[in-house]
Amino acid sequence: MPDRRPADRYPAKTDAQALSRFLEFLQKSLSAVHRNALWRGIKTSSGTHIALTVPEVIPLGLSTGGRIFLRSTLLFHFGDHPEFKKERKVVTDEYAHTLSQDELLKDEIVSWHWQPGSRPDPHLHIGARISQGGPPKRHHIPTGRVAFEHVLKYAIEECGARPSLKKAVALAQINESLRRFEAYRSWA
């Protein structure tokens, strides 16, 4: 049973309200690792809706010195909320979240993708391309769907990314956004 709380309800009667609610919680999580980076929602000339970060590639300082880099994008559309009549919500169509050792994202640490148009299952890429005697091959390791908040937790807990807040406060903020997301997402 999802952990829903009455204070969680932010009814969205319009697409603009649904987008604002969606970006608000992504932003709360992102601000735990970077003070100045922002989430933005845009509609392309082809009608596709994209949520992306500004800057597109975000440097994250490491507790050991140095940096890693984060890039996240989500494609989405608006739909009627399946549980709450006359309410709208953002529905994710695909995502790509990448942590890399370089700003050009050529040296991936890990990358989570869900792109049902080209590969139906959510998957993960780990590190350098693995080959078995032939040319490098990019493996697609199956996963369940991954929330943006999971990526941030991985960056902090496993990669040593330095939060912009005290670590316990940052993780609590990310976990609260994750809890809300899991309580209201339309996929299990």
C-alpha positions as a printed NumPy array, in Angstrom:
array([[  0.   ,   0.   ,   0.   ],
       [  1.483,   3.387,  -0.971],
       [  2.347,   5.777,   1.865],
       [ -0.208,   8.503,   1.128],
       [ -0.76 ,  11.377,   3.515],
       [ -3.563,  13.972,   3.348],
       [ -1.004,  16.782,   3.17 ],
       [  0.404,  15.167,   0.   ],
       [ -2.612,  16.075,  -2.103],
       [ -1.853,  18.807,  -4.603],
       [ -4.861,  18.563,  -6.925],
       [ -4.067,  19.633, -10.477],
       [ -7.063,  20.739, -12.52 ],
       [ -4.993,  21.843, -15.531],
       [ -1.933,  20.625, -17.423],
       [ -0.007,  23.68 , -16.195],
       [ -0.791,  22.79 , -12.577],
       [  0.185,  19.156, -13.183],
       [  3.511,  20.26 , -14.677],
       [  4.153,  22.654, -11.797],
       [  3.523,  19.871,  -9.244],
       [  5.734,  17.434, -11.184],
       [  8.643,  19.873, -11.45 ],
       [  8.317,  21.059,  -7.841],
       [  9.28 ,  17.693,  -6.396],
       [ 11.985,  16.992,  -8.972],
       [ 13.414,  20.401,  -8.056],
       [ 13.321,  19.69 ,  -4.316],
       [ 15.381,  16.578,  -4.902],
       [ 17.806,  18.253,  -7.301],
       [ 18.387,  21.141,  -4.896],
       [ 19.694,  18.617,  -2.354],
       [ 22.751,  18.045,  -4.576],
       [ 23.11 ,  21.343,  -6.455],
       [ 22.021,  24.801,  -5.31 ],
       [ 21.681,  26.437,  -8.734],
       [ 20.546,  23.71 , -11.14 ],
       [ 16.897,  23.786, -12.185],
       [ 14.309,  21.506, -13.751],
       [ 12.404,  22.984, -16.7  ],
       [  9.499,  21.652, -18.713],
       [  9.356,  22.543, -22.391],
       [  7.169,  21.669, -25.348],
       [  9.063,  21.136, -28.577],
       [  7.845,  22.292, -31.981],
       [  6.806,  18.674, -32.667],
       [  4.564,  18.729, -29.573],
       [  6.756,  16.515, -27.399],
       [  6.998,  17.53 , -23.751],
       [ 10.443,  17.282, -22.15 ],
       [ 11.615,  17.873, -18.591],
       [ 15.309,  18.655, -18.492],
       [ 17.832,  20.176, -16.18 ],
       [ 19.46 ,  23.57 , -16.604],
       [ 22.35 ,  23.341, -17.061],
       [ 21.903,  20.228, -19.153],
       [ 24.96 ,  18.59 , -17.552],
       [ 25.303,  19.28 , -13.831],
       [ 28.657,  19.052, -12.042],
       [ 28.452,  17.339,  -8.657],
       [ 31.351,  17.814,  -6.281],
       [ 32.717,  14.698,  -4.601],
       [ 33.529,  14.386,  -0.914],
       [ 37.007,  13.191,  -1.94 ],
       [ 37.57 ,  16.14 ,  -4.283],
       [ 36.949,  16.123,  -8.014],
       [ 33.577,  15.946,  -9.709],
       [ 31.138,  13.683, -11.453],
       [ 28.469,  14.865, -13.875],
       [ 24.709,  14.299, -13.973],
       [ 22.366,  14.543, -16.927],
       [ 18.655,  13.731, -16.677],
       [ 15.81 ,  14.083, -19.129],
       [ 12.225,  12.854, -19.06 ],
       [  9.745,  12.784, -21.937],
       [  6.131,  13.006, -20.854],
       [  2.551,  13.769, -21.757],
       [ -0.467,  14.931, -19.776],
       [ -3.313,  12.63 , -18.904],
       [ -6.374,  12.311, -16.712],
       [ -5.543,  11.095, -13.242],
       [ -6.677,   7.461, -13.003],
       [ -7.869,   7.823,  -9.398],
       [ -9.027,  11.402,  -8.987],
       [-11.805,  12.616, -11.291],
       [-11.256,  15.878, -13.159],
       [ -7.584,  15.979, -12.21 ],
       [ -4.603,  16.013, -14.545],
       [ -1.176,  14.482, -14.145],
       [  2.155,  14.143, -15.892],
       [  2.741,  10.679, -17.349],
       [  6.347,   9.727, -18.047],
       [  6.911,   8.281, -21.523],
       [ 10.666,   7.707, -21.224],
       [ 13.711,   8.788, -19.239],
       [ 17.503,   8.86 , -19.324],
       [ 19.603,   9.535, -16.216],
       [ 23.397,   9.441, -16.537],
       [ 26.267,   9.84 , -14.095],
       [ 29.615,  10.298, -15.812],
       [ 33.228,  10.997, -14.945],
       [ 33.464,  13.637, -17.681],
       [ 31.36 ,  16.607, -18.717],
       [ 30.856,  15.262, -22.258],
       [ 29.359,  12.058, -20.784],
       [ 31.8  ,   9.841, -22.7  ],
       [ 33.009,   8.04 , -19.561],
       [ 29.742,   6.842, -18.03 ],
       [ 29.757,   5.579, -14.48 ],
       [ 26.184,   4.372, -14.79 ],
       [ 23.175,   5.283, -16.909],
       [ 19.53 ,   4.337, -16.416],
       [ 17.279,   4.37 , -19.484],
       [ 13.674,   3.628, -20.269],
       [ 12.902,   4.223, -23.932],
       [  9.913,   2.071, -24.886],
       [ 10.02 ,   3.256, -28.509],
       [ 13.445,   1.7  , -29.122],
       [ 13.903,  -0.782, -26.256],
       [ 10.783,  -1.687, -24.258],
       [ 12.384,  -2.636, -20.944],
       [ 14.032,  -0.228, -18.503],
       [ 17.744,  -0.937, -18.407],
       [ 21.09 ,   0.074, -17.018],
       [ 24.511,   0.703, -18.558],
       [ 27.501,   0.268, -16.258],
       [ 30.891,   1.839, -16.776],
       [ 33.101,   1.19 , -19.755],
       [ 31.778,  -0.79 , -22.652],
       [ 32.442,  -4.471, -22.094],
       [ 33.666,  -6.608, -24.968],
       [ 34.521, -10.265, -25.35 ],
       [ 37.302, -10.135, -27.895],
       [ 35.313,  -8.051, -30.394],
       [ 34.5  ,  -4.385, -30.65 ],
       [ 33.179,  -2.66 , -27.526],
       [ 29.545,  -3.435, -26.853],
       [ 27.156,  -1.434, -24.727],
       [ 25.246,  -3.921, -22.59 ],
       [ 21.636,  -3.293, -21.577],
       [ 21.119,  -4.769, -18.104],
       [ 17.392,  -5.108, -17.305],
       [ 16.005,  -3.148, -14.339],
       [ 12.652,  -1.983, -13.111],
       [ 11.744,   1.63 , -13.716],
       [ 13.995,   4.004, -11.791],
       [ 12.967,   7.305, -10.233],
       [ 15.196,  10.385, -10.499],
       [ 15.469,  10.348,  -6.705],
       [ 17.085,   6.894,  -6.817],
       [ 19.76 ,   8.308,  -9.105],
       [ 20.521,  11.119,  -6.651],
       [ 20.686,   8.7  ,  -3.724],
       [ 23.109,   6.524,  -5.709],
       [ 25.246,   9.575,  -6.524],
       [ 25.484,  10.509,  -2.835],
       [ 25.676,   7.088,  -1.207],
       [ 27.748,   5.153,  -3.735],
       [ 29.695,   7.736,  -5.736],
       [ 30.403,  10.148,  -2.891],
       [ 28.626,  13.159,  -4.392],
       [ 28.663,  16.002,  -1.888],
       [ 25.135,  17.267,  -1.169],
       [ 24.386,  20.987,  -1.069],
       [ 22.799,  20.434,   2.357],
       [ 23.966,  18.347,   5.305],
       [ 23.973,  14.764,   4.069],
       [ 21.217,  13.576,   6.425],
       [ 19.015,  16.562,   5.501],
       [ 19.653,  16.077,   1.766],
       [ 18.81 ,  12.378,   1.911],
       [ 15.671,  13.093,   3.962],
       [ 14.56 ,  15.665,   1.366],
       [ 15.203,  13.238,  -1.499],
       [ 13.477,  10.39 ,   0.361],
       [ 10.396,  12.536,   1.002],
       [ 10.105,  13.391,  -2.7  ],
       [ 10.612,   9.72 ,  -3.535],
       [  7.918,   8.679,  -1.062],
       [  5.445,  11.13 ,  -2.611],
       [  6.342,   9.979,  -6.114],
       [  5.892,   6.312,  -5.206],
       [  2.577,   7.044,  -3.487],
       [  1.041,   8.654,  -6.586],
       [  2.777,   7.15 ,  -9.607],
       [  0.547,   5.224, -11.973],
       [  2.955,   2.279, -12.385],
       [  3.898,  -0.164,  -9.659]])
